[in-house]
Coordinates of C-alpha atoms in Angstrom, one line a residue:
M1 CA 0.0 0.0 0.0
P2 CA 1.3 3.5 -0.8
R3 CA 2.3 5.5 2.2
P4 CA 0.6 8.9 2.9
L5 CA 2.7 11.9 2.1
R6 CA 1.6 15.3 3.3
V7 CA 4.8 17.5 3.1
L8 CA 8.0 17.3 1.2
F9 CA 10.7 19.3 3.0
F10 CA 14.1 19.9 1.3
D11 CA 17.5 21.4 1.9
I12 CA 18.9 24.1 -0.5
D13 CA 22.7 23.7 -0.7
D14 CA 23.9 21.0 -3.0
T15 CA 20.3 19.8 -3.2
V16 CA 18.4 22.3 -5.2
Y17 CA 21.6 23.9 -6.8
S18 CA 25.3 23.0 -6.8
T19 CA 26.8 25.0 -3.9
S20 CA 30.2 23.4 -4.4
E21 CA 30.4 24.2 -8.1
F22 CA 29.2 27.8 -7.7
S23 CA 31.5 28.5 -4.7
H24 CA 34.5 27.1 -6.6
A25 CA 33.8 29.3 -9.6
A26 CA 33.0 32.4 -7.6
R27 CA 36.1 32.1 -5.4
Q28 CA 38.3 31.4 -8.4
N29 CA 37.0 34.5 -10.2
A30 CA 37.6 36.6 -7.1
V31 CA 41.2 35.5 -6.8
R32 CA 41.8 36.2 -10.5
A33 CA 40.3 39.7 -10.2
M34 CA 42.4 40.5 -7.1
I35 CA 45.6 39.6 -9.0
K36 CA 44.4 41.6 -12.0
A37 CA 43.8 44.6 -9.7
G38 CA 47.5 44.5 -8.7
L39 CA 48.3 41.8 -6.1
Q40 CA 51.8 40.4 -6.7
I41 CA 51.2 36.7 -6.0
S42 CA 50.5 33.6 -8.1
E43 CA 46.9 32.4 -8.5
D44 CA 47.7 29.1 -6.9
D45 CA 49.2 30.6 -3.8
L46 CA 46.4 33.1 -3.4
Q47 CA 43.8 30.4 -3.9
R48 CA 45.5 28.2 -1.4
E49 CA 45.6 31.0 1.2
L50 CA 41.9 31.7 0.6
D51 CA 41.1 28.1 1.1
E52 CA 42.9 28.3 4.5
V53 CA 40.9 31.4 5.5
I54 CA 37.6 29.6 4.7
Q55 CA 38.7 26.5 6.6
E56 CA 39.7 28.6 9.7
F57 CA 36.9 31.0 9.8
G58 CA 34.1 29.0 8.2
S59 CA 32.2 29.3 5.0
N60 CA 29.6 31.7 6.4
Y61 CA 32.2 34.3 7.6
E62 CA 31.6 37.6 5.8
H63 CA 35.1 39.0 5.6
H64 CA 37.1 36.2 3.9
L65 CA 38.8 38.6 1.4
D66 CA 39.8 41.1 4.1
K67 CA 41.4 38.3 6.2
L68 CA 43.1 37.0 3.0
V69 CA 44.8 40.3 2.2
Q70 CA 45.8 40.8 5.9
R71 CA 47.7 37.5 5.7
L72 CA 49.8 38.4 2.6
P73 CA 53.3 39.7 2.8
A74 CA 53.7 43.5 2.3
S75 CA 55.4 42.8 -1.1
A76 CA 52.2 41.3 -2.5
C77 CA 50.4 44.7 -2.0
A78 CA 53.2 46.9 -3.3
N79 CA 51.3 47.9 -6.4
V80 CA 47.7 48.1 -5.1
L81 CA 45.8 49.4 -2.0
P82 CA 44.7 46.3 -0.1
I83 CA 41.1 47.6 0.1
I84 CA 41.1 48.0 -3.7
A85 CA 42.1 44.3 -4.1
V86 CA 39.4 43.3 -1.7
A87 CA 36.8 45.3 -3.6
A88 CA 37.9 43.8 -6.9
G89 CA 37.5 40.3 -5.5
M90 CA 34.0 41.2 -4.1
V91 CA 32.8 42.6 -7.4
A92 CA 34.0 39.4 -9.2
Y93 CA 32.4 37.2 -6.7
H94 CA 29.0 39.0 -7.0
Q95 CA 29.2 39.1 -10.8
T96 CA 29.6 35.3 -10.8
K97 CA 26.5 35.1 -8.6
F98 CA 24.5 37.1 -11.1
R99 CA 25.8 35.0 -14.0
Q100 CA 26.0 31.5 -12.7
F101 CA 23.8 31.1 -9.6
A102 CA 20.9 28.9 -10.8
P103 CA 18.9 25.9 -9.6
Y104 CA 19.0 22.5 -11.1
E105 CA 16.3 22.6 -13.8
D106 CA 14.9 19.3 -12.8
A107 CA 14.5 20.4 -9.2
I108 CA 12.3 23.4 -10.1
A109 CA 10.4 21.3 -12.6
V110 CA 9.6 18.5 -10.2
L111 CA 8.9 20.7 -7.2
G112 CA 6.5 22.7 -9.4
Q113 CA 4.7 19.5 -10.5
L114 CA 4.4 18.2 -7.0
R115 CA 3.0 21.5 -5.8
E116 CA 0.4 21.5 -8.6
R117 CA -0.6 18.0 -7.4
G118 CA -1.4 19.4 -4.0
L119 CA 1.7 18.3 -2.1
R120 CA 2.8 20.9 0.5
L121 CA 6.5 22.0 0.2
G122 CA 8.8 23.2 2.9
I123 CA 12.5 24.2 3.3
I124 CA 14.7 23.4 6.2
T125 CA 18.2 24.9 5.8
A126 CA 21.2 25.8 7.8
G127 CA 23.2 29.1 7.6
V128 CA 23.2 32.8 8.0
A129 CA 19.6 34.0 7.7
I130 CA 20.1 36.7 5.0
K131 CA 22.4 34.5 2.9
Q132 CA 19.9 31.6 2.9
A133 CA 17.0 34.0 2.2
E134 CA 18.9 35.4 -0.7
K135 CA 19.4 31.9 -2.1
I136 CA 15.7 31.2 -1.7
V137 CA 14.8 34.3 -3.7
R138 CA 17.5 33.8 -6.4
L139 CA 16.4 30.2 -6.9
G140 CA 12.7 31.3 -7.1
L141 CA 11.8 29.0 -4.2
H142 CA 9.8 31.7 -2.4
Q143 CA 7.3 31.5 -5.3
I144 CA 6.5 27.8 -4.7
V145 CA 7.1 27.4 -0.9
E146 CA 4.7 29.0 1.6
A147 CA 6.5 31.4 4.0
A148 CA 5.2 29.5 7.0
N149 CA 7.1 26.4 5.8
I150 CA 10.5 28.0 5.5
Y151 CA 12.9 27.2 8.4
I152 CA 16.4 28.8 8.5
T153 CA 18.5 27.7 11.5
D154 CA 19.8 31.2 12.1
L155 CA 16.3 32.6 12.3
I156 CA 14.7 30.0 14.7
G157 CA 17.7 29.3 16.9
I158 CA 17.7 25.5 16.4
A159 CA 20.5 23.7 14.5
K160 CA 19.9 20.8 12.1
T161 CA 21.8 18.6 14.5
N162 CA 18.8 18.9 16.8
P163 CA 15.7 16.9 15.9
K164 CA 13.5 19.7 17.4
I165 CA 13.8 21.6 14.1
Y166 CA 12.2 18.7 12.2
L167 CA 9.6 18.2 14.8
R168 CA 8.6 21.8 14.8
A169 CA 8.4 21.9 11.0
C170 CA 6.2 18.8 10.9
K171 CA 3.9 20.1 13.7
E172 CA 3.5 23.5 12.2
A173 CA 2.6 22.0 8.9
G174 CA 0.0 19.9 10.6
A175 CA 1.6 16.5 9.7
E176 CA 2.9 13.6 11.5
P177 CA 6.7 13.0 10.9
G178 CA 5.9 9.7 9.2
A179 CA 3.9 11.5 6.6
C180 CA 6.7 13.9 5.8
L181 CA 9.7 13.3 3.5
Y182 CA 13.0 15.3 3.8
V183 CA 15.5 15.6 0.9
G184 CA 19.1 16.7 1.5
D185 CA 22.7 15.8 0.8
N186 CA 24.2 15.4 4.2
P187 CA 24.1 11.9 5.6
T188 CA 24.2 13.1 9.2
V189 CA 21.9 16.1 9.6
D190 CA 19.7 15.3 6.6
V191 CA 19.2 11.6 7.2
E192 CA 20.3 10.5 10.7
V193 CA 18.6 13.4 12.6
P194 CA 15.2 13.4 10.9
S195 CA 15.1 9.6 11.0
R196 CA 15.1 9.8 14.8
I197 CA 11.6 11.3 14.8
G198 CA 10.3 9.0 12.2
M199 CA 10.5 11.2 9.1
R200 CA 11.1 9.6 5.8
T201 CA 14.4 10.6 4.2
A202 CA 15.9 10.9 0.7
L203 CA 19.6 11.4 0.3
S204 CA 20.8 13.2 -2.8
R205 CA 24.1 11.8 -4.1
R206 CA 24.2 14.2 -7.0
S207 CA 27.2 16.4 -6.0
G208 CA 28.9 18.2 -3.2
K209 CA 31.3 17.4 -0.4
Y210 CA 29.1 14.7 1.1
A211 CA 28.6 12.8 -2.1
S212 CA 31.0 10.0 -1.1
V213 CA 30.6 10.0 2.7
E214 CA 29.9 6.6 4.1
L215 CA 26.3 6.1 5.5
R216 CA 25.9 5.2 9.1
V217 CA 22.1 5.3 8.9
P218 CA 20.5 4.2 5.6
P219 CA 18.0 6.7 4.1
D220 CA 14.7 5.5 2.9
H221 CA 15.7 6.5 -0.6
I222 CA 18.8 7.5 -2.5
I223 CA 18.4 9.9 -5.4
H224 CA 20.7 11.5 -8.0
N225 CA 18.2 14.1 -9.3
F226 CA 14.7 15.2 -8.7
W227 CA 13.3 13.0 -11.5
D228 CA 14.3 10.1 -9.3
M229 CA 12.4 11.8 -6.4
L230 CA 9.3 12.1 -8.6
E231 CA 9.4 8.5 -9.6
I232 CA 9.7 7.3 -6.0
I233 CA 6.8 9.5 -4.9
E234 CA 4.6 8.2 -7.7
K235 CA 5.4 4.6 -7.0
E236 CA 5.6 4.5 -3.2
Y237 CA 3.5 7.4 -1.8
E238 CA 0.0 8.7 -1.9
I239 CA 0.0 12.5 -1.9
I240 CA -2.5 13.9 0.6
R241 CA -3.6 17.2 -1.0
H242 CA -3.1 20.4 0.8
E243 CA -5.8 23.0 0.2
R244 CA -4.3 26.4 0.1

């Protein structure tokens, strides 16, 4: 018998779009722009230093390029004001965002189809509130997901390592955890944690830093794109329509 499905919750990063590919391109363009602006250092060395900054301060830190320039020897900035180099990198990063930041086409197509069939959609994502909100808008997800079903850890004060965030999302959507499915790319917070409360889980093995991580808790489903997700839902679930 098909299992009832009331809500499909999903992550954003490396699930609806390729965070890893975008970040690599944007940071590479930033490094090249800083060198073009006058920094005296090889691209490989500057990229390596930037990678260290990100590793030390975290990907959500807002002053990576400032810290990067501070770490360089004085000779690297002999021909450019450090703040100009930083500005050049920031402009290149944001230009990359305007040109290349886009969702997987199949993700938007499938999510739109499921919404039309009456399935309620929700987002549960970790990160700095304004950054995650910007991603939601750039990806067009605010047009297909109700505001009440968007959960950003920074906004609600609960991390994805805590099952309370999943319990809250299910409860506020008016659904039992067993009638909710969560799609994400991280085997720990997107599979192990929601599984503890009885949510169904689908692990995306499409791309990203977790694509080859060993599984400690098996997800209910493994997908490589959203067409896989649609096929699974059609075969194994009965969508319980949500009347808007």
